């Protein structure tokens, strides 16, 4: 590049060599190895960008056109934000796993919460003509008919909103062609109908949500997308921490494999259940069942 910005390959020279990490990871226990390998890999790229752009700015500050300086600052800001998200996710999963988080429950309007979460995702999307999304919010009664009447629900608004944000972010991340992302909110005296007309067993799901929902009135929140979908052999494992399906797309999009693990913990703290069903190439549906208390 004209102003001597280090090439991406050169930035990578600035980092600790892969082999050193690998060796230290292998000597640690399996959890630490998993943690170190994933975190070091994910932190490296934003850190390298921050270092590279900062070095160029320091060196050529006076000679760089204003617009270019601004672009570099934007890239530094994005790198820092990405690192912050990684650190926050790690902190949160450790808090959830050690039981250090207690819910701050109140009576909440779930459709309003979902509407805000949808709008936030929509507003955060960069304008890309080849990747258009349609966002929908559907409220249904127990017969599947449209309704406006969804009772207030006793839950932790910040945590529930966070879970929805994770599911919606994933719907966007794993839908490379755009498509339709829908949030459905409905009562579920029994387990909700399959979004794809397939049974739980076919979807690779052996959760016990059906028996839990038969005995208690539940509220179901379902987030569907028309993205890449998930193969049956992965569907059980995506809620495990650090689990990412090894696809070209997954390697291209940011992620630590912690979002769904965080979601699962939050929903379980509410005494609810979460599961996924999916058809590869057709899309995915993530179902959350919360007991109506
Ligand atoms: P991350 O997105 O950071 O990798 P998550 O825990 O949120 O981590 O998701 C785990 C994995 O599950 C993802 O890496 C992806 O392979 C898969 N996944 C999650 N949501 C979807 C979705 N809506 N469509 C297809 N695959 C998904």
PDB file of C-alpha atoms and ligand atoms in Angstrom:
ATOM      1  CA  UNK A   1       0.000   0.000   0.000  1.00  0.00           C
ATOM      2  CA  UNK A   2       1.225   3.476  -0.896  1.00  0.00           C
ATOM      3  CA  UNK A   3       1.729   4.814   2.620  1.00  0.00           C
ATOM      4  CA  UNK A   4       3.706   1.872   3.837  1.00  0.00           C
ATOM      5  CA  UNK A   5       0.871   0.215   5.746  1.00  0.00           C
ATOM      6  CA  UNK A   6       2.216  -3.197   6.768  1.00  0.00           C
ATOM      7  CA  UNK A   7       0.621  -5.954   4.724  1.00  0.00           C
ATOM      8  CA  UNK A   8      -1.662  -8.338   6.564  1.00  0.00           C
ATOM      9  CA  UNK A   9       1.032 -11.038   6.333  1.00  0.00           C
ATOM     10  CA  UNK A  10       3.505  -8.638   7.976  1.00  0.00           C
ATOM     11  CA  UNK A  11       1.116  -7.901  10.826  1.00  0.00           C
ATOM     12  CA  UNK A  12       1.052 -11.589  11.535  1.00  0.00           C
ATOM     13  CA  UNK A  13       4.814 -11.456  12.011  1.00  0.00           C
ATOM     14  CA  UNK A  14       4.177  -9.229  15.029  1.00  0.00           C
ATOM     15  CA  UNK A  15       2.317 -11.940  16.886  1.00  0.00           C
ATOM     16  CA  UNK A  16       3.545 -14.841  18.939  1.00  0.00           C
ATOM     17  CA  UNK A  17       4.300 -17.745  16.573  1.00  0.00           C
ATOM     18  CA  UNK A  18       1.466 -20.270  16.246  1.00  0.00           C
ATOM     19  CA  UNK A  19       3.721 -23.172  17.260  1.00  0.00           C
ATOM     20  CA  UNK A  20       4.587 -21.565  20.622  1.00  0.00           C
ATOM     21  CA  UNK A  21       0.893 -21.204  21.452  1.00  0.00           C
ATOM     22  CA  UNK A  22       0.188 -24.717  20.305  1.00  0.00           C
ATOM     23  CA  UNK A  23       2.896 -26.158  22.536  1.00  0.00           C
ATOM     24  CA  UNK A  24       1.850 -24.218  25.603  1.00  0.00           C
ATOM     25  CA  UNK A  25      -1.786 -25.170  24.958  1.00  0.00           C
ATOM     26  CA  UNK A  26      -0.989 -28.851  24.707  1.00  0.00           C
ATOM     27  CA  UNK A  27       0.820 -28.792  28.050  1.00  0.00           C
ATOM     28  CA  UNK A  28      -2.178 -27.223  29.833  1.00  0.00           C
ATOM     29  CA  UNK A  29      -5.351 -29.141  30.803  1.00  0.00           C
ATOM     30  CA  UNK A  30      -7.932 -29.701  28.022  1.00  0.00           C
ATOM     31  CA  UNK A  31     -10.223 -26.839  29.024  1.00  0.00           C
ATOM     32  CA  UNK A  32      -7.345 -24.388  29.236  1.00  0.00           C
ATOM     33  CA  UNK A  33      -5.977 -25.683  25.941  1.00  0.00           C
ATOM     34  CA  UNK A  34      -9.357 -25.146  24.253  1.00  0.00           C
ATOM     35  CA  UNK A  35      -9.662 -21.701  25.796  1.00  0.00           C
ATOM     36  CA  UNK A  36      -6.146 -20.555  24.945  1.00  0.00           C
ATOM     37  CA  UNK A  37      -6.252 -21.860  21.399  1.00  0.00           C
ATOM     38  CA  UNK A  38      -9.618 -20.257  20.591  1.00  0.00           C
ATOM     39  CA  UNK A  39      -9.013 -16.973  22.347  1.00  0.00           C
ATOM     40  CA  UNK A  40      -5.512 -16.455  21.046  1.00  0.00           C
ATOM     41  CA  UNK A  41      -6.692 -17.186  17.514  1.00  0.00           C
ATOM     42  CA  UNK A  42      -9.647 -14.785  17.740  1.00  0.00           C
ATOM     43  CA  UNK A  43      -7.712 -11.975  19.433  1.00  0.00           C
ATOM     44  CA  UNK A  44      -4.835 -12.072  17.015  1.00  0.00           C
ATOM     45  CA  UNK A  45      -6.583 -10.648  13.991  1.00  0.00           C
ATOM     46  CA  UNK A  46      -8.098  -7.481  15.604  1.00  0.00           C
ATOM     47  CA  UNK A  47      -4.895  -6.936  17.578  1.00  0.00           C
ATOM     48  CA  UNK A  48      -2.800  -7.141  14.432  1.00  0.00           C
ATOM     49  CA  UNK A  49      -5.115  -4.660  12.679  1.00  0.00           C
ATOM     50  CA  UNK A  50      -4.899  -2.219  15.589  1.00  0.00           C
ATOM     51  CA  UNK A  51      -1.111  -2.439  15.697  1.00  0.00           C
ATOM     52  CA  UNK A  52      -0.730  -2.164  11.935  1.00  0.00           C
ATOM     53  CA  UNK A  53      -2.985   0.861  11.473  1.00  0.00           C
ATOM     54  CA  UNK A  54      -1.642   2.614  14.574  1.00  0.00           C
ATOM     55  CA  UNK A  55       1.950   2.143  13.425  1.00  0.00           C
ATOM     56  CA  UNK A  56       1.095   3.606  10.011  1.00  0.00           C
ATOM     57  CA  UNK A  57      -0.727   6.559  11.526  1.00  0.00           C
ATOM     58  CA  UNK A  58       2.167   7.330  13.834  1.00  0.00           C
ATOM     59  CA  UNK A  59       4.643   7.130  11.007  1.00  0.00           C
ATOM     60  CA  UNK A  60       2.772   8.929   8.234  1.00  0.00           C
ATOM     61  CA  UNK A  61       0.229  11.008  10.133  1.00  0.00           C
ATOM     62  CA  UNK A  62       1.108  14.296   8.377  1.00  0.00           C
ATOM     63  CA  UNK A  63       1.284  12.816   4.877  1.00  0.00           C
ATOM     64  CA  UNK A  64      -1.918  10.797   4.951  1.00  0.00           C
ATOM     65  CA  UNK A  65      -4.998  12.411   3.406  1.00  0.00           C
ATOM     66  CA  UNK A  66      -7.731  13.171   5.941  1.00  0.00           C
ATOM     67  CA  UNK A  67     -10.146  10.603   4.524  1.00  0.00           C
ATOM     68  CA  UNK A  68      -7.558   7.840   4.709  1.00  0.00           C
ATOM     69  CA  UNK A  69      -6.695   8.732   8.308  1.00  0.00           C
ATOM     70  CA  UNK A  70     -10.365   8.508   9.112  1.00  0.00           C
ATOM     71  CA  UNK A  71     -10.622   5.047   7.517  1.00  0.00           C
ATOM     72  CA  UNK A  72      -7.670   3.850   9.595  1.00  0.00           C
ATOM     73  CA  UNK A  73      -9.234   5.195  12.778  1.00  0.00           C
ATOM     74  CA  UNK A  74     -12.484   3.406  11.916  1.00  0.00           C
ATOM     75  CA  UNK A  75     -10.564   0.151  11.446  1.00  0.00           C
ATOM     76  CA  UNK A  76      -8.787   0.620  14.797  1.00  0.00           C
ATOM     77  CA  UNK A  77     -12.103   1.329  16.474  1.00  0.00           C
ATOM     78  CA  UNK A  78     -13.668  -1.801  14.948  1.00  0.00           C
ATOM     79  CA  UNK A  79     -10.679  -3.925  16.049  1.00  0.00           C
ATOM     80  CA  UNK A  80     -10.955  -2.591  19.611  1.00  0.00           C
ATOM     81  CA  UNK A  81     -14.726  -3.206  19.642  1.00  0.00           C
ATOM     82  CA  UNK A  82     -14.175  -6.787  18.468  1.00  0.00           C
ATOM     83  CA  UNK A  83     -11.622  -7.393  21.217  1.00  0.00           C
ATOM     84  CA  UNK A  84     -13.991  -5.911  23.756  1.00  0.00           C
ATOM     85  CA  UNK A  85     -16.784  -8.278  22.621  1.00  0.00           C
ATOM     86  CA  UNK A  86     -14.440 -11.256  23.021  1.00  0.00           C
ATOM     87  CA  UNK A  87     -13.387 -10.236  26.534  1.00  0.00           C
ATOM     88  CA  UNK A  88     -17.010  -9.566  27.537  1.00  0.00           C
ATOM     89  CA  UNK A  89     -18.181 -12.969  26.248  1.00  0.00           C
ATOM     90  CA  UNK A  90     -15.397 -14.733  28.147  1.00  0.00           C
ATOM     91  CA  UNK A  91     -16.215 -12.867  31.324  1.00  0.00           C
ATOM     92  CA  UNK A  92     -19.913 -13.612  30.933  1.00  0.00           C
ATOM     93  CA  UNK A  93     -19.540 -17.348  30.299  1.00  0.00           C
ATOM     94  CA  UNK A  94     -17.266 -17.672  33.321  1.00  0.00           C
ATOM     95  CA  UNK A  95     -19.828 -15.797  35.460  1.00  0.00           C
ATOM     96  CA  UNK A  96     -22.659 -17.986  34.170  1.00  0.00           C
ATOM     97  CA  UNK A  97     -20.738 -21.222  34.638  1.00  0.00           C
ATOM     98  CA  UNK A  98     -19.738 -20.384  38.190  1.00  0.00           C
ATOM     99  CA  UNK A  99     -23.307 -19.375  39.082  1.00  0.00           C
ATOM    100  CA  UNK A 100     -22.230 -15.798  39.825  1.00  0.00           C
ATOM    101  CA  UNK A 101     -25.165 -14.303  37.897  1.00  0.00           C
ATOM    102  CA  UNK A 102     -28.595 -13.888  39.435  1.00  0.00           C
ATOM    103  CA  UNK A 103     -31.596 -12.772  37.427  1.00  0.00           C
ATOM    104  CA  UNK A 104     -33.160  -9.343  37.953  1.00  0.00           C
ATOM    105  CA  UNK A 105     -36.721 -10.303  37.123  1.00  0.00           C
ATOM    106  CA  UNK A 106     -39.603  -7.956  36.400  1.00  0.00           C
ATOM    107  CA  UNK A 107     -42.846  -8.117  34.429  1.00  0.00           C
ATOM    108  CA  UNK A 108     -41.954  -7.458  30.813  1.00  0.00           C
ATOM    109  CA  UNK A 109     -43.644  -6.957  27.482  1.00  0.00           C
ATOM    110  CA  UNK A 110     -41.891  -9.674  25.445  1.00  0.00           C
ATOM    111  CA  UNK A 111     -43.138  -8.511  21.993  1.00  0.00           C
ATOM    112  CA  UNK A 112     -41.846  -4.985  22.700  1.00  0.00           C
ATOM    113  CA  UNK A 113     -38.513  -6.430  23.803  1.00  0.00           C
ATOM    114  CA  UNK A 114     -38.342  -8.523  20.618  1.00  0.00           C
ATOM    115  CA  UNK A 115     -39.240  -5.516  18.476  1.00  0.00           C
ATOM    116  CA  UNK A 116     -36.381  -3.513  20.016  1.00  0.00           C
ATOM    117  CA  UNK A 117     -33.936  -6.385  19.519  1.00  0.00           C
ATOM    118  CA  UNK A 118     -35.001  -6.740  15.868  1.00  0.00           C
ATOM    119  CA  UNK A 119     -34.638  -3.016  15.256  1.00  0.00           C
ATOM    120  CA  UNK A 120     -31.172  -2.954  16.846  1.00  0.00           C
ATOM    121  CA  UNK A 121     -29.973  -5.764  14.563  1.00  0.00           C
ATOM    122  CA  UNK A 122     -31.531  -4.133  11.504  1.00  0.00           C
ATOM    123  CA  UNK A 123     -29.981  -0.728  12.336  1.00  0.00           C
ATOM    124  CA  UNK A 124     -26.546  -2.289  12.864  1.00  0.00           C
ATOM    125  CA  UNK A 125     -26.420  -3.879   9.401  1.00  0.00           C
ATOM    126  CA  UNK A 126     -24.129  -2.274   6.850  1.00  0.00           C
ATOM    127  CA  UNK A 127     -25.937  -1.407   3.606  1.00  0.00           C
ATOM    128  CA  UNK A 128     -25.186  -4.275   1.195  1.00  0.00           C
ATOM    129  CA  UNK A 129     -27.359  -4.473  -1.918  1.00  0.00           C
ATOM    130  CA  UNK A 130     -26.605  -8.198  -2.424  1.00  0.00           C
ATOM    131  CA  UNK A 131     -27.516  -9.091   1.163  1.00  0.00           C
ATOM    132  CA  UNK A 132     -31.000  -7.793   1.879  1.00  0.00           C
ATOM    133  CA  UNK A 133     -32.938  -9.009   4.902  1.00  0.00           C
ATOM    134  CA  UNK A 134     -36.614  -8.938   5.745  1.00  0.00           C
ATOM    135  CA  UNK A 135     -37.318  -8.855   9.481  1.00  0.00           C
ATOM    136  CA  UNK A 136     -40.695  -9.961  10.832  1.00  0.00           C
ATOM    137  CA  UNK A 137     -42.300 -10.201  14.253  1.00  0.00           C
ATOM    138  CA  UNK A 138     -45.349 -12.501  14.501  1.00  0.00           C
ATOM    139  CA  UNK A 139     -47.543 -12.811  17.569  1.00  0.00           C
ATOM    140  CA  UNK A 140     -49.750 -15.904  17.615  1.00  0.00           C
ATOM    141  CA  UNK A 141     -52.415 -17.257  19.917  1.00  0.00           C
ATOM    142  CA  UNK A 142     -52.622 -20.904  20.978  1.00  0.00           C
ATOM    143  CA  UNK A 143     -54.407 -21.763  17.682  1.00  0.00           C
ATOM    144  CA  UNK A 144     -51.623 -20.178  15.617  1.00  0.00           C
ATOM    145  CA  UNK A 145     -53.834 -17.188  14.714  1.00  0.00           C
ATOM    146  CA  UNK A 146     -52.437 -13.626  14.775  1.00  0.00           C
ATOM    147  CA  UNK A 147     -53.027 -11.850  18.059  1.00  0.00           C
ATOM    148  CA  UNK A 148     -52.013  -8.658  19.868  1.00  0.00           C
ATOM    149  CA  UNK A 149     -52.690 -10.111  23.242  1.00  0.00           C
ATOM    150  CA  UNK A 150     -49.485 -11.555  24.714  1.00  0.00           C
ATOM    151  CA  UNK A 151     -49.412 -11.507  28.524  1.00  0.00           C
ATOM    152  CA  UNK A 152     -46.563  -9.771  30.325  1.00  0.00           C
ATOM    153  CA  UNK A 153     -43.881 -12.200  31.348  1.00  0.00           C
ATOM    154  CA  UNK A 154     -41.781 -12.386  34.502  1.00  0.00           C
ATOM    155  CA  UNK A 155     -38.159 -12.450  33.306  1.00  0.00           C
ATOM    156  CA  UNK A 156     -34.863 -10.588  33.396  1.00  0.00           C
ATOM    157  CA  UNK A 157     -35.279  -8.048  30.564  1.00  0.00           C
ATOM    158  CA  UNK A 158     -31.567  -7.399  29.994  1.00  0.00           C
ATOM    159  CA  UNK A 159     -30.670 -11.101  29.882  1.00  0.00           C
ATOM    160  CA  UNK A 160     -33.648 -12.069  27.728  1.00  0.00           C
ATOM    161  CA  UNK A 161     -32.848  -9.252  25.324  1.00  0.00           C
ATOM    162  CA  UNK A 162     -29.242 -10.434  25.190  1.00  0.00           C
ATOM    163  CA  UNK A 163     -30.328 -13.981  24.322  1.00  0.00           C
ATOM    164  CA  UNK A 164     -32.547 -12.672  21.550  1.00  0.00           C
ATOM    165  CA  UNK A 165     -29.734 -10.474  20.252  1.00  0.00           C
ATOM    166  CA  UNK A 166     -27.413 -13.505  20.061  1.00  0.00           C
ATOM    167  CA  UNK A 167     -29.992 -15.556  18.133  1.00  0.00           C
ATOM    168  CA  UNK A 168     -30.716 -12.668  15.766  1.00  0.00           C
ATOM    169  CA  UNK A 169     -27.018 -11.892  15.223  1.00  0.00           C
ATOM    170  CA  UNK A 170     -26.438 -15.540  14.347  1.00  0.00           C
ATOM    171  CA  UNK A 171     -29.410 -15.542  11.969  1.00  0.00           C
ATOM    172  CA  UNK A 172     -27.762 -12.647  10.125  1.00  0.00           C
ATOM    173  CA  UNK A 173     -24.207 -14.033  10.331  1.00  0.00           C
ATOM    174  CA  UNK A 174     -25.163 -17.426   8.936  1.00  0.00           C
ATOM    175  CA  UNK A 175     -27.398 -16.142   6.114  1.00  0.00           C
ATOM    176  CA  UNK A 176     -24.856 -15.029   3.513  1.00  0.00           C
ATOM    177  CA  UNK A 177     -27.496 -14.315   0.856  1.00  0.00           C
ATOM    178  CA  UNK A 178     -29.769 -12.307   3.143  1.00  0.00           C
ATOM    179  CA  UNK A 179     -33.310 -13.680   3.443  1.00  0.00           C
ATOM    180  CA  UNK A 180     -36.081 -13.571   5.991  1.00  0.00           C
ATOM    181  CA  UNK A 181     -35.560 -13.514   9.745  1.00  0.00           C
ATOM    182  CA  UNK A 182     -38.675 -14.023  11.814  1.00  0.00           C
ATOM    183  CA  UNK A 183     -39.395 -13.881  15.516  1.00  0.00           C
ATOM    184  CA  UNK A 184     -42.571 -15.737  16.510  1.00  0.00           C
ATOM    185  CA  UNK A 185     -44.004 -15.352  20.001  1.00  0.00           C
ATOM    186  CA  UNK A 186     -46.790 -17.699  21.043  1.00  0.00           C
ATOM    187  CA  UNK A 187     -48.166 -19.567  24.026  1.00  0.00           C
ATOM    188  CA  UNK A 188     -47.191 -23.216  24.158  1.00  0.00           C
ATOM    189  CA  UNK A 189     -49.218 -25.518  26.342  1.00  0.00           C
ATOM    190  CA  UNK A 190     -47.508 -28.306  24.431  1.00  0.00           C
ATOM    191  CA  UNK A 191     -44.249 -28.089  22.452  1.00  0.00           C
ATOM    192  CA  UNK A 192     -44.549 -25.644  19.556  1.00  0.00           C
ATOM    193  CA  UNK A 193     -45.014 -26.917  16.020  1.00  0.00           C
ATOM    194  CA  UNK A 194     -41.905 -27.484  13.962  1.00  0.00           C
ATOM    195  CA  UNK A 195     -41.007 -24.552  11.732  1.00  0.00           C
ATOM    196  CA  UNK A 196     -39.979 -27.022   9.017  1.00  0.00           C
ATOM    197  CA  UNK A 197     -42.611 -29.661   9.569  1.00  0.00           C
ATOM    198  CA  UNK A 198     -40.001 -32.122  10.868  1.00  0.00           C
ATOM    199  CA  UNK A 199     -40.042 -33.916  14.169  1.00  0.00           C
ATOM    200  CA  UNK A 200     -37.634 -33.203  17.024  1.00  0.00           C
ATOM    201  CA  UNK A 201     -36.007 -36.561  16.471  1.00  0.00           C
ATOM    202  CA  UNK A 202     -35.370 -35.781  12.811  1.00  0.00           C
ATOM    203  CA  UNK A 203     -33.957 -32.434  13.891  1.00  0.00           C
ATOM    204  CA  UNK A 204     -31.516 -34.280  16.134  1.00  0.00           C
ATOM    205  CA  UNK A 205     -33.160 -32.940  19.249  1.00  0.00           C
ATOM    206  CA  UNK A 206     -33.627 -35.076  22.323  1.00  0.00           C
ATOM    207  CA  UNK A 207     -34.461 -32.276  24.703  1.00  0.00           C
ATOM    208  CA  UNK A 208     -37.128 -32.855  27.304  1.00  0.00           C
ATOM    209  CA  UNK A 209     -38.981 -29.643  26.486  1.00  0.00           C
ATOM    210  CA  UNK A 210     -42.109 -31.540  25.433  1.00  0.00           C
ATOM    211  CA  UNK A 211     -42.706 -33.118  28.813  1.00  0.00           C
ATOM    212  CA  UNK A 212     -41.816 -29.867  30.597  1.00  0.00           C
ATOM    213  CA  UNK A 213     -44.265 -27.906  28.471  1.00  0.00           C
ATOM    214  CA  UNK A 214     -47.102 -30.433  28.783  1.00  0.00           C
ATOM    215  CA  UNK A 215     -47.413 -29.840  32.486  1.00  0.00           C
ATOM    216  CA  UNK A 216     -46.912 -26.052  32.538  1.00  0.00           C
ATOM    217  CA  UNK A 217     -48.160 -23.198  30.401  1.00  0.00           C
ATOM    218  CA  UNK A 218     -45.159 -21.840  28.517  1.00  0.00           C
ATOM    219  CA  UNK A 219     -44.294 -18.896  26.331  1.00  0.00           C
ATOM    220  CA  UNK A 220     -42.441 -19.826  23.172  1.00  0.00           C
ATOM    221  CA  UNK A 221     -40.077 -17.491  21.350  1.00  0.00           C
ATOM    222  CA  UNK A 222     -38.887 -18.824  18.031  1.00  0.00           C
ATOM    223  CA  UNK A 223     -36.221 -17.200  15.833  1.00  0.00           C
ATOM    224  CA  UNK A 224     -36.102 -18.539  12.285  1.00  0.00           C
ATOM    225  CA  UNK A 225     -33.849 -17.744   9.354  1.00  0.00           C
ATOM    226  CA  UNK A 226     -33.455 -18.857   5.759  1.00  0.00           C
ATOM    227  CA  UNK A 227     -29.675 -19.203   5.968  1.00  0.00           C
ATOM    228  CA  UNK A 228     -27.143 -22.014   5.578  1.00  0.00           C
ATOM    229  CA  UNK A 229     -28.785 -24.314   8.117  1.00  0.00           C
ATOM    230  CA  UNK A 230     -27.068 -26.837  10.388  1.00  0.00           C
ATOM    231  CA  UNK A 231     -26.343 -30.485   9.613  1.00  0.00           C
ATOM    232  CA  UNK A 232     -27.942 -33.029  12.023  1.00  0.00           C
ATOM    233  CA  UNK A 233     -24.555 -34.213  13.353  1.00  0.00           C
ATOM    234  CA  UNK A 234     -23.812 -30.711  14.694  1.00  0.00           C
ATOM    235  CA  UNK A 235     -27.174 -29.665  16.033  1.00  0.00           C
ATOM    236  CA  UNK A 236     -26.717 -31.187  19.487  1.00  0.00           C
ATOM    237  CA  UNK A 237     -23.293 -29.669  19.954  1.00  0.00           C
ATOM    238  CA  UNK A 238     -23.798 -26.046  18.952  1.00  0.00           C
ATOM    239  CA  UNK A 239     -24.858 -25.129  22.507  1.00  0.00           C
ATOM    240  CA  UNK A 240     -21.494 -26.284  23.887  1.00  0.00           C
ATOM    241  CA  UNK A 241     -18.993 -23.535  24.617  1.00  0.00           C
ATOM    242  CA  UNK A 242     -16.405 -22.903  21.862  1.00  0.00           C
ATOM    243  CA  UNK A 243     -18.221 -25.242  19.446  1.00  0.00           C
ATOM    244  CA  UNK A 244     -18.153 -23.864  15.887  1.00  0.00           C
ATOM    245  CA  UNK A 245     -19.041 -25.831  12.786  1.00  0.00           C
ATOM    246  CA  UNK A 246     -16.013 -25.889  10.560  1.00  0.00           C
ATOM    247  CA  UNK A 247     -17.343 -24.397   7.343  1.00  0.00           C
ATOM    248  CA  UNK A 248     -15.729 -21.840   5.055  1.00  0.00           C
ATOM    249  CA  UNK A 249     -18.330 -19.352   6.197  1.00  0.00           C
ATOM    250  CA  UNK A 250     -17.691 -19.975   9.900  1.00  0.00           C
ATOM    251  CA  UNK A 251     -14.013 -19.332   9.333  1.00  0.00           C
ATOM    252  CA  UNK A 252     -14.839 -16.038   7.647  1.00  0.00           C
ATOM    253  CA  UNK A 253     -17.253 -14.692  10.257  1.00  0.00           C
ATOM    254  CA  UNK A 254     -16.179 -13.555  13.716  1.00  0.00           C
ATOM    255  CA  UNK A 255     -17.067 -15.784  16.588  1.00  0.00           C
ATOM    256  CA  UNK A 256     -15.764 -17.606  19.604  1.00  0.00           C
ATOM    257  CA  UNK A 257     -18.477 -20.256  19.717  1.00  0.00           C
ATOM    258  CA  UNK A 258     -19.805 -18.834  22.989  1.00  0.00           C
ATOM    259  CA  UNK A 259     -23.039 -17.117  21.915  1.00  0.00           C
ATOM    260  CA  UNK A 260     -25.323 -20.146  22.079  1.00  0.00           C
ATOM    261  CA  UNK A 261     -23.666 -21.425  25.271  1.00  0.00           C
ATOM    262  CA  UNK A 262     -24.415 -18.039  26.891  1.00  0.00           C
ATOM    263  CA  UNK A 263     -27.983 -18.202  25.556  1.00  0.00           C
ATOM    264  CA  UNK A 264     -28.522 -21.692  26.945  1.00  0.00           C
ATOM    265  CA  UNK A 265     -27.295 -20.673  30.409  1.00  0.00           C
ATOM    266  CA  UNK A 266     -29.561 -17.609  30.462  1.00  0.00           C
ATOM    267  CA  UNK A 267     -32.624 -19.578  29.372  1.00  0.00           C
ATOM    268  CA  UNK A 268     -31.907 -22.344  31.883  1.00  0.00           C
ATOM    269  CA  UNK A 269     -31.576 -19.728  34.650  1.00  0.00           C
ATOM    270  CA  UNK A 270     -35.178 -18.804  33.722  1.00  0.00           C
ATOM    271  CA  UNK A 271     -36.077 -22.533  34.081  1.00  0.00           C
ATOM    272  CA  UNK A 272     -36.661 -22.649  30.346  1.00  0.00           C
ATOM    273  CA  UNK A 273     -35.254 -24.716  27.504  1.00  0.00           C
ATOM    274  CA  UNK A 274     -33.693 -23.874  24.168  1.00  0.00           C
ATOM    275  CA  UNK A 275     -33.204 -26.115  21.171  1.00  0.00           C
ATOM    276  CA  UNK A 276     -32.652 -25.858  17.448  1.00  0.00           C
ATOM    277  CA  UNK A 277     -34.036 -27.532  14.385  1.00  0.00           C
ATOM    278  CA  UNK A 278     -32.648 -27.000  10.944  1.00  0.00           C
ATOM    279  CA  UNK A 279     -32.412 -28.149   7.375  1.00  0.00           C
ATOM    280  CA  UNK A 280     -29.062 -27.543   5.669  1.00  0.00           C
ATOM    281  CA  UNK A 281     -29.358 -24.942   2.878  1.00  0.00           C
ATOM    282  CA  UNK A 282     -32.927 -24.138   3.978  1.00  0.00           C
ATOM    283  CA  UNK A 283     -32.484 -22.416   7.322  1.00  0.00           C
ATOM    284  CA  UNK A 284     -32.683 -22.829  11.068  1.00  0.00           C
ATOM    285  CA  UNK A 285     -35.182 -22.283  13.843  1.00  0.00           C
ATOM    286  CA  UNK A 286     -34.151 -21.684  17.434  1.00  0.00           C
ATOM    287  CA  UNK A 287     -36.920 -22.298  19.968  1.00  0.00           C
ATOM    288  CA  UNK A 288     -36.983 -20.921  23.490  1.00  0.00           C
ATOM    289  CA  UNK A 289     -39.611 -22.157  25.924  1.00  0.00           C
ATOM    290  CA  UNK A 290     -40.108 -20.144  29.105  1.00  0.00           C
ATOM    291  CA  UNK A 291     -42.466 -21.258  31.884  1.00  0.00           C
ATOM    292  CA  UNK A 292     -45.240 -18.735  32.507  1.00  0.00           C
ATOM    293  CA  UNK A 293     -44.938 -17.963  36.198  1.00  0.00           C
TER     294      UNK A 293
HETATM  295  P1  LIG B   1     -20.336 -18.228  17.037  1.00  0.00           P
HETATM  296  O1  LIG B   1     -21.434 -17.674  16.199  1.00  0.00           O
HETATM  297  O2  LIG B   1     -19.564 -17.201  17.761  1.00  0.00           O
HETATM  298  O3  LIG B   1     -19.474 -19.192  16.301  1.00  0.00           O
HETATM  299  P2  LIG B   1     -22.396 -19.561  18.617  1.00  0.00           P
HETATM  300  O4  LIG B   1     -22.261 -20.273  19.923  1.00  0.00           O
HETATM  301  O5  LIG B   1     -23.356 -18.419  18.591  1.00  0.00           O
HETATM  302  O6  LIG B   1     -20.950 -19.111  18.221  1.00  0.00           O
HETATM  303  O7  LIG B   1     -22.821 -20.613  17.520  1.00  0.00           O
HETATM  304  C1  LIG B   1     -22.119 -21.858  17.446  1.00  0.00           C
HETATM  305  C2  LIG B   1     -22.121 -22.372  16.018  1.00  0.00           C
HETATM  306  O8  LIG B   1     -23.455 -22.765  15.664  1.00  0.00           O
HETATM  307  C3  LIG B   1     -21.709 -21.342  14.974  1.00  0.00           C
HETATM  308  O9  LIG B   1     -20.310 -21.290  14.825  1.00  0.00           O
HETATM  309  C4  LIG B   1     -22.407 -21.853  13.730  1.00  0.00           C
HETATM  310  O10 LIG B   1     -21.625 -22.871  13.133  1.00  0.00           O
HETATM  311  C5  LIG B   1     -23.687 -22.511  14.285  1.00  0.00           C
HETATM  312  N1  LIG B   1     -24.872 -21.613  14.179  1.00  0.00           N
HETATM  313  C6  LIG B   1     -25.375 -20.836  15.158  1.00  0.00           C
HETATM  314  N2  LIG B   1     -26.474 -20.185  14.736  1.00  0.00           N
HETATM  315  C7  LIG B   1     -26.675 -20.574  13.458  1.00  0.00           C
HETATM  316  C8  LIG B   1     -27.667 -20.258  12.457  1.00  0.00           C
HETATM  317  N3  LIG B   1     -28.680 -19.412  12.690  1.00  0.00           N
HETATM  318  N4  LIG B   1     -27.552 -20.861  11.248  1.00  0.00           N
HETATM  319  C9  LIG B   1     -26.548 -21.736  10.984  1.00  0.00           C
HETATM  320  N5  LIG B   1     -25.587 -22.077  11.893  1.00  0.00           N
HETATM  321  C10 LIG B   1     -25.650 -21.499  13.099  1.00  0.00           C
END
